[in-house]
XYZ file of C-alpha atoms in Angstrom:
519
model
C -12.813 -22.955 6.876
C -13.467 -22.496 10.600
C -10.443 -21.722 12.747
C -10.047 -23.651 15.989
C -10.409 -21.695 19.226
C -8.891 -22.753 22.518
C -11.041 -23.109 25.613
C -9.384 -19.949 26.934
C -10.478 -17.991 23.843
C -14.052 -19.345 24.027
C -14.152 -18.265 27.694
C -12.792 -14.820 26.740
C -15.556 -14.454 24.108
C -18.194 -15.387 26.676
C -16.731 -12.851 29.147
C -16.656 -9.867 26.707
C -19.997 -10.705 25.035
C -21.742 -9.115 28.051
C -20.178 -5.667 27.664
C -21.654 -4.179 30.834
C -20.458 -7.056 33.024
C -17.015 -7.155 31.337
C -16.440 -3.414 31.827
C -17.357 -3.585 35.515
C -15.105 -6.604 36.071
C -11.945 -5.407 34.287
C -10.423 -4.128 37.515
C -10.178 -7.657 38.876
C -8.905 -9.297 35.671
C -5.285 -10.543 35.648
C -3.085 -8.377 33.431
C -1.837 -11.303 31.358
C -5.421 -11.849 30.085
C -5.729 -8.373 28.522
C -4.277 -9.409 25.091
C -6.628 -12.424 24.955
C -9.668 -10.277 25.879
C -8.637 -7.631 23.349
C -8.621 -10.100 20.424
C -11.916 -11.651 21.564
C -13.505 -8.179 21.834
C -12.188 -7.251 18.393
C -13.628 -10.423 16.853
C -17.039 -9.732 18.419
C -16.814 -5.967 17.718
C -17.377 -5.062 21.360
C -16.335 -1.422 21.020
C -16.949 -0.380 24.632
C -14.905 -3.292 26.015
C -12.068 -2.515 23.543
C -12.099 1.118 24.731
C -11.820 0.123 28.383
C -9.100 -2.462 27.749
C -6.943 0.138 25.989
C -7.758 2.801 28.595
C -6.440 0.452 31.306
C -3.655 -1.205 29.285
C -1.125 -2.615 31.786
C 1.883 -3.204 29.508
C 4.749 -1.124 28.108
C 3.689 -1.668 24.500
C 0.467 -2.077 22.541
C 1.096 -3.656 19.133
C -2.036 -4.035 16.975
C -0.387 -6.390 14.475
C 0.760 -8.802 17.182
C -2.454 -8.587 19.221
C -4.688 -9.308 16.211
C -2.339 -11.684 14.382
C -2.056 -15.441 14.754
C -2.056 -16.405 18.441
C -1.947 -19.730 20.294
C -5.560 -19.376 21.458
C -7.026 -18.305 18.111
C -4.966 -18.673 14.960
C -7.046 -16.511 12.630
C -5.330 -13.236 11.733
C -7.712 -10.318 12.369
C -5.246 -7.568 11.403
C -6.969 -7.188 8.013
C -10.235 -6.201 9.735
C -10.222 -2.417 9.637
C -13.521 -2.310 11.514
C -14.544 1.301 12.195
C -16.184 0.498 15.557
C -13.119 -1.369 16.834
C -10.482 1.076 15.595
C -12.301 4.165 16.840
C -12.698 2.481 20.254
C -8.941 1.724 20.296
C -7.949 5.303 19.556
C -10.425 6.959 21.921
C -9.344 4.445 24.586
C -5.765 5.598 24.018
C -6.753 9.241 24.501
C -8.597 8.346 27.714
C -5.611 6.309 28.929
C -3.792 9.653 29.181
C -6.690 11.507 30.820
C -8.650 9.234 33.099
C -6.326 7.887 35.776
C -5.786 9.366 39.245
C -2.053 8.583 39.255
C -0.070 8.953 36.018
C 3.020 7.575 37.739
C 1.725 3.987 37.524
C 1.276 4.229 33.769
C 3.673 1.974 31.875
C 2.612 2.361 28.226
C 5.430 3.758 26.057
C 4.804 2.530 22.495
C 1.596 2.009 20.509
C 2.140 0.391 17.100
C -0.745 0.769 14.638
C 1.313 -0.146 11.566
C 0.263 -3.821 11.558
C -3.268 -2.993 10.357
C -3.801 -4.197 6.772
C -6.309 -2.566 4.413
C -7.973 -5.176 2.184
C -10.841 -5.238 -0.314
C -13.220 -7.674 1.414
C -14.161 -6.949 5.025
C -15.594 -9.628 7.302
C -16.647 -7.418 10.217
C -20.384 -7.346 11.003
C -20.738 -3.553 10.890
C -19.297 -3.456 7.318
C -17.913 0.022 8.047
C -14.182 0.313 7.570
C -11.671 2.855 8.808
C -8.959 3.116 6.180
C -5.511 4.619 6.439
C -6.691 8.145 5.587
C -9.450 8.026 8.239
C -7.030 6.629 10.844
C -4.653 9.518 10.103
C -7.544 11.962 10.457
C -8.848 10.508 13.737
C -5.463 10.223 15.478
C -4.606 13.837 14.537
C -8.000 15.013 15.775
C -7.632 13.152 19.100
C -4.122 14.563 19.673
C -5.436 18.104 19.167
C -8.459 17.452 21.407
C -6.104 16.158 24.066
C -4.022 19.347 23.886
C -7.138 21.546 24.163
C -8.371 19.521 27.144
C -5.015 19.773 28.937
C -4.850 23.535 28.357
C -8.409 24.255 29.522
C -8.471 22.143 32.680
C -6.278 21.948 35.732
C -4.885 18.484 35.245
C -2.596 16.467 37.420
C 0.867 17.799 36.422
C 2.016 14.185 36.156
C 0.003 13.865 32.926
C 2.628 15.991 31.194
C 5.219 13.369 32.167
C 3.402 10.808 30.001
C 5.041 10.245 26.631
C 3.682 7.559 24.296
C 5.084 7.021 20.806
C 2.237 6.172 18.415
C 3.669 4.450 15.326
C 1.363 4.926 12.351
C 1.273 4.881 8.538
C 0.091 8.409 7.678
C -1.956 9.202 4.563
C -2.279 12.918 3.798
C -4.282 14.680 1.088
C -5.465 18.272 0.678
C -8.577 17.496 2.726
C -6.836 16.420 5.953
C -3.566 18.352 5.493
C -4.251 21.248 7.906
C -5.410 18.962 10.702
C -2.368 16.672 10.420
C 0.038 19.630 10.241
C -1.446 21.120 13.431
C -1.093 17.775 15.243
C 2.525 17.401 14.094
C 3.416 20.981 15.113
C 2.143 20.306 18.659
C 3.800 16.878 18.883
C 6.439 17.907 21.434
C 3.735 19.121 23.886
C 1.290 16.251 23.410
C 1.511 13.066 25.532
C 0.645 11.090 22.360
C 3.568 11.473 19.940
C 2.692 10.763 16.294
C 5.610 8.760 14.843
C 5.232 8.350 11.099
C 6.749 5.079 9.852
C 5.178 5.184 6.372
C 3.916 8.296 4.586
C 1.585 8.445 1.577
C 0.868 11.775 -0.071
C -1.779 12.303 -2.735
C -3.629 15.307 -4.148
C -1.311 17.797 -2.458
C 0.466 20.956 -3.666
C 4.258 20.564 -3.826
C 4.902 23.291 -1.252
C 2.629 21.541 1.248
C 4.216 18.175 0.484
C 7.722 19.529 1.216
C 6.556 21.202 4.432
C 4.786 18.184 5.902
C 7.630 15.840 4.884
C 9.974 17.863 7.103
C 7.436 17.804 9.964
C 6.987 14.018 10.053
C 10.591 13.387 11.140
C 12.079 11.772 8.000
C 14.746 10.022 10.129
C 12.049 7.503 11.209
C 10.481 7.023 7.779
C 10.652 3.547 6.228
C 8.199 3.975 3.361
C 7.466 7.057 1.225
C 4.686 7.037 -1.385
C 4.219 10.148 -3.521
C 1.349 9.329 -5.857
C -1.118 10.591 -8.440
C -1.794 14.296 -7.933
C 1.508 15.464 -6.461
C 3.266 17.153 -9.367
C 6.771 16.086 -8.458
C 9.280 16.289 -11.300
C 12.956 15.425 -11.384
C 14.220 18.822 -10.164
C 11.821 18.640 -7.190
C 12.998 15.117 -6.351
C 16.596 16.358 -6.378
C 15.615 19.232 -4.059
C 13.878 16.756 -1.749
C 16.919 14.469 -1.548
C 19.312 17.416 -1.143
C 17.335 18.981 1.720
C 16.032 15.916 3.600
C 17.811 12.716 4.652
C 15.978 9.388 4.844
C 18.403 7.056 6.649
C 15.865 4.248 7.265
C 13.895 4.479 3.985
C 13.192 1.007 2.612
C 10.467 1.727 0.055
C 10.041 4.646 -2.374
C 7.126 5.230 -4.775
C 7.334 8.174 -7.180
C 4.416 9.703 -9.107
C 3.901 9.307 -12.857
C 6.102 11.477 -15.081
C 8.728 12.199 -12.412
C 11.328 11.509 -15.107
C 11.122 12.281 -18.819
C 14.407 11.654 -20.638
C 12.957 12.718 -23.996
C 13.493 16.360 -23.077
C 16.758 15.889 -21.194
C 19.523 18.524 -21.221
C 23.076 18.212 -19.863
C 21.783 19.736 -16.592
C 19.095 17.044 -16.404
C 21.732 14.329 -16.868
C 23.728 15.750 -13.932
C 20.507 15.920 -11.914
C 19.725 12.269 -12.635
C 23.258 11.261 -11.623
C 22.870 13.197 -8.348
C 19.500 11.524 -7.611
C 21.081 8.093 -8.229
C 23.934 8.934 -5.851
C 21.511 10.161 -3.164
C 19.512 6.932 -3.452
C 22.799 5.029 -3.180
C 23.248 6.536 0.288
C 19.863 5.137 1.366
C 21.390 1.869 2.513
C 18.030 0.347 3.538
C 16.256 1.000 0.199
C 14.976 -2.289 -1.257
C 11.677 -1.284 -2.938
C 11.389 1.210 -5.795
C 8.377 2.139 -7.920
C 8.757 4.584 -10.836
C 5.818 3.716 -13.099
C 4.800 5.921 -16.046
C 8.085 7.843 -16.177
C 10.104 7.885 -19.399
C 13.455 6.332 -18.473
C 14.720 5.059 -21.838
C 18.419 4.222 -21.586
C 18.826 5.616 -18.052
C 18.010 2.696 -15.729
C 21.693 1.916 -15.144
C 22.512 5.532 -14.260
C 19.700 5.563 -11.699
C 20.119 2.106 -10.146
C 23.842 1.294 -10.344
C 24.779 3.544 -7.352
C 22.483 1.507 -5.054
C 24.508 -0.433 -2.472
C 21.634 -2.696 -1.408
C 19.937 -5.016 -3.924
C 16.307 -4.195 -4.731
C 13.661 -6.731 -3.708
C 10.803 -4.896 -5.438
C 10.997 -2.945 -8.704
C 8.116 -1.354 -10.601
C 9.181 0.136 -13.934
C 5.821 -0.302 -15.662
C 5.247 1.930 -18.695
C 8.745 3.456 -18.434
C 9.685 3.012 -22.136
C 12.689 0.814 -21.325
C 14.963 -0.154 -24.203
C 17.187 -3.194 -24.752
C 20.112 -1.622 -22.848
C 17.869 -1.070 -19.802
C 16.654 -4.673 -19.827
C 20.201 -5.960 -20.338
C 21.349 -3.936 -17.307
C 18.490 -5.301 -15.161
C 19.156 -8.892 -16.251
C 22.884 -8.653 -15.465
C 22.718 -6.421 -12.370
C 23.083 -7.690 -8.803
C 19.428 -6.690 -8.271
C 18.217 -9.531 -10.534
C 19.090 -12.291 -8.041
C 17.104 -10.583 -5.259
C 13.917 -9.420 -7.005
C 10.856 -10.760 -5.163
C 8.370 -8.483 -6.977
C 8.742 -7.178 -10.515
C 6.420 -5.097 -12.701
C 7.371 -4.708 -16.383
C 3.894 -3.793 -17.653
C 3.548 -1.668 -20.774
C 6.649 -3.038 -22.526
C 6.533 -5.081 -25.730
C 8.589 -7.887 -24.195
C 8.178 -10.643 -26.865
C 9.270 -8.386 -29.742
C 11.850 -6.110 -28.114
C 13.869 -8.261 -25.700
C 12.616 -11.869 -25.333
C 16.043 -13.413 -24.527
C 16.981 -10.662 -22.044
C 13.625 -11.084 -20.291
C 14.243 -14.852 -20.121
C 17.658 -14.185 -18.558
C 16.204 -11.724 -16.018
C 13.571 -14.238 -14.882
C 16.083 -17.080 -14.672
C 18.266 -14.939 -12.366
C 15.368 -13.906 -10.112
C 13.522 -17.264 -10.242
C 14.754 -18.535 -6.857
C 13.119 -15.606 -4.996
C 10.465 -14.127 -7.334
C 7.039 -14.039 -5.628
C 5.110 -11.492 -7.723
C 5.277 -10.817 -11.465
C 3.168 -8.288 -13.386
C 3.194 -8.270 -17.201
C 0.122 -6.226 -18.128
C -0.232 -4.767 -21.660
C 2.994 -6.468 -22.824
C 1.672 -7.600 -26.236
C 1.947 -11.279 -25.242
C 0.066 -13.171 -27.985
C -0.784 -16.810 -28.675
C 2.517 -17.310 -30.544
C 4.440 -16.276 -27.412
C 2.766 -18.679 -24.950
C 5.511 -21.340 -25.101
C 8.169 -18.664 -24.538
C 6.190 -17.342 -21.539
C 5.832 -20.826 -20.025
C 9.536 -21.527 -20.547
C 10.419 -18.226 -18.810
C 8.098 -18.901 -15.863
C 9.014 -22.568 -15.343
C 11.969 -21.910 -12.980
C 9.881 -19.462 -10.864
C 8.720 -22.086 -8.368
C 8.140 -19.542 -5.582
C 5.769 -17.379 -7.638
C 2.658 -16.444 -5.629
C 1.099 -13.743 -7.838
C 0.988 -13.482 -11.621
C -0.831 -10.631 -13.351
C -1.055 -10.444 -17.133
C -4.152 -8.359 -17.907
C -4.440 -6.522 -21.226
C -2.584 -9.064 -23.387
C -4.142 -10.208 -26.705
C -4.524 -13.898 -25.827
C -7.208 -16.273 -27.054
C -9.321 -18.564 -24.855
C -7.270 -21.529 -26.055
C -3.971 -19.833 -25.141
C -5.300 -18.979 -21.664
C -6.232 -22.643 -21.091
C -2.689 -23.634 -22.066
C -1.237 -21.053 -19.619
C -3.569 -22.138 -16.786
C -2.630 -25.804 -17.263
C 0.985 -24.764 -16.734
C 0.190 -22.438 -13.789
C -1.239 -25.407 -11.866
C 2.354 -26.691 -11.630
C 3.602 -23.646 -9.684
C 3.276 -24.880 -6.075
C 3.197 -21.498 -4.273
C 0.795 -19.715 -6.661
C -2.139 -18.015 -4.924
C -3.406 -15.220 -7.185
C -3.771 -14.886 -10.971
C -5.158 -11.877 -12.847
C -5.834 -12.852 -16.452
C -7.125 -10.854 -19.454
C -10.525 -11.049 -21.123
C -9.817 -13.435 -24.046
C -9.276 -11.718 -27.373
C -12.065 -13.786 -28.967
C -14.576 -12.235 -26.524
C -13.996 -8.797 -28.102
C -15.269 -7.695 -31.535
C -13.034 -8.618 -34.481
C -10.506 -5.859 -35.238
C -10.071 -4.636 -31.638
C -6.664 -2.988 -31.181
C -4.372 -3.378 -28.168
C -3.805 -1.811 -25.712
C -7.573 -1.445 -25.405
C -8.688 2.019 -24.336
C -10.973 2.440 -21.310
C -14.008 3.234 -23.474
C -13.848 -0.194 -25.191
C -12.649 -2.228 -22.212
C -16.132 -3.388 -21.165
C -17.456 -3.982 -24.707
C -16.932 -7.727 -24.851
C -19.186 -10.776 -24.923
C -19.777 -11.191 -21.167
C -21.549 -14.525 -21.562
C -18.656 -15.999 -23.522
C -16.165 -14.586 -20.969
C -18.068 -16.237 -18.082
C -17.998 -19.543 -19.943
C -14.208 -19.305 -20.507
C -13.599 -18.209 -16.887
C -15.561 -21.275 -15.761
C -13.354 -23.540 -17.897
C -10.198 -21.933 -16.507
C -11.405 -22.449 -12.944
C -12.235 -26.059 -13.816
C -8.605 -26.563 -14.912
C -7.517 -25.336 -11.447
C -10.116 -27.516 -9.738
C -9.130 -30.677 -11.597
C -5.505 -30.089 -10.602
C -6.582 -29.702 -6.922
C -5.627 -26.034 -6.989
C -8.697 -24.529 -5.285
C -6.177 -22.409 -3.350
C -5.556 -20.288 -6.481
C -7.792 -17.251 -6.946
C -8.235 -16.270 -10.606
C -9.928 -13.012 -11.618
C -10.098 -10.247 -14.238
C -10.176 -6.838 -12.492
C -10.770 -4.788 -15.655
C -9.536 -1.512 -14.226
C -6.567 -2.913 -12.324
C -5.951 -4.409 -8.905
C -7.663 -3.126 -5.778
C -5.946 -0.145 -4.121
C -7.332 0.548 -0.635
C -5.925 4.091 -0.513
C -7.435 5.089 -3.883
C -10.738 3.480 -2.925
C -10.891 5.445 0.321
C -10.186 8.842 -1.250
C -11.754 8.408 -4.706
C -14.332 11.181 -4.149
C -11.610 13.729 -3.384
C -9.436 12.534 -6.275
C -12.426 12.634 -8.639
C -13.219 16.219 -7.630
C -9.559 17.150 -8.156
C -9.500 15.614 -11.652
C -12.704 17.438 -12.654
C -11.204 20.719 -11.365
C -7.956 20.093 -13.317
C -9.922 19.258 -16.471
C -12.004 22.432 -16.076
C -8.857 24.562 -15.623
C -7.272 22.993 -18.723
C -10.422 23.684 -20.773
C -10.492 27.289 -19.564
C -6.827 27.780 -20.566
C -7.516 26.193 -23.952
C -10.575 28.444 -24.520
C -8.566 31.544 -23.542
C -5.790 30.568 -25.968
C -8.334 30.047 -28.785
C -9.934 33.437 -28.038
C -6.543 35.170 -28.256
C -5.752 33.410 -31.530
C -9.064 34.469 -33.085
C-alpha cells in the first residue's frame, strides 16, 4: 500500500535526487528543512547528501528513530531500513562534523541517538546491503579511533577538543570486534564522540572479556543486557556480576542457556540464588527477563518474588518448571502485567492445564505475545487452548510450532484466531499428518524437514483461506522450521558457526585423549 507524501516531501525528494546540486546548495537551505531532507535522502539512498546533512547538522540533537519514523510529510516508518549506504554516510558525516568546520564554537550538536534503528528480516532498500547492530558497533568504534589518531597527528583548532557529543547506541560485541570496541571505550574521555551504550549484547566471548567490557560501557546507563549463546555464564558468575556492578536503569535482562541448574544444587547454591533474586529486586526498572534453557524446577518463586516491579516480559522456555512454579506465576503480581510470555518446552496440557488457564486469564487484559512451542498440545487439547486464549483480546503474536496437531485441528484453531482483533502474526507447526506415521515429538532437527511438502503447502493454503474469508489479510501466518528470525544471530552466524566447530573439535580431542588413557 503506497503511503501518501506531502507536497513538501515530494519537493524534498526532487531537491536531493540531484546529489551534486543538493550538496552545493545546502549552505542556503533553512535549518528547519534539514530533518525533511534527511528522511527524503534516506528513502532515496542518497549517501553523499546524507553525509553532508549530518556534517552540517544545525540542531542540538540528532535522533535517528524520530527522523526516520512517522512524520507529517511522509508517514512511512523508515527506521527498519538498516541500509548500509545510508548508515555509513550518517556515521562518517558525524565524524566529519567534528573535523571539518572552521569554528567549533558554533557547533550545537550534543546528543546523537542511534538506538531507534530496527533490525528486521526483509529489507526494502535498493542496495540490499544491510548494516546490522554488530557492524554499526564496529564502524562507530573504528571512526572514534580514527578521529583520535587524526586529532593527535594534526594541529587542529583547539576548540575541537571542546566538542562533546554523546552517541547513544545498542552495542553488540563478540570475540571478533572485542579489541576494537575496548580500545574505543578506553579512549572515550578524550574523544569528541562519546560512545554511550544503552543496550549491550554479548555473544561468543570469554567470561573474563565479558566482565571487563561490561565495566567499561558504563553500566549506570545500561537499559538492556543480553548475554547469549557462547558466553559461559553460570550462576556463580552471575552473582559475581551483580555483586561487583550496579545496573540502576536496567529494564531488560537476557541470560544464556544453562545459567541455572537446580538439579546439582547445594546449600551454597541456594544462598547464591537467594542473593541473585535480592540483587534483581534492587533493579527497580527491570520489567523484562529471559532465562530460557536453564533448569529452574521449584525455584521460580525464590528468584522472582524479591522483584519490586512487575515483569512485562518473561521467557522461561525449556526451564523444567513444575506445578509449584506455574502456581506461583499464576498467582503472582507479575501475572496481571505480562505483555509477552514464553512457556515453550513444557507439557502444559498434562502437567498444569488449570494453572495455565488461570495465568492466561490474569494476563489476558495486557498479553500481546504468547509462545507455546513444543508444549505437547494435541488435537484433544484444542478446545482447552481456545478457551484459554479467548479472553486474550489484545494478543498480537501467537507462536505454537512443534506441537503434534493435525491439519483438522489447525483449521479449528485458525477459525478461532480470526476472532482475535489485534492479531498480526501466527507461527504454526507442520501438521502431524504431513510427517511419516510414528514420528515422535519433540521432533529432532534431523527429521524436521522430512515431511510431505506438497501436502503442507495445500494445508497452509487452506489456513490462509480461512483468514482471507474472515477478512483477516492483516494476519501473517508462517512456519519458520528453525525458529523465528533473529537479526543478531543472522549477522554473526559465520563467527558462531566457526566457534561451534572449534568447540566440537576440542570436545572430540578431549574424548579421544580420555579413551587413549583408558586403553
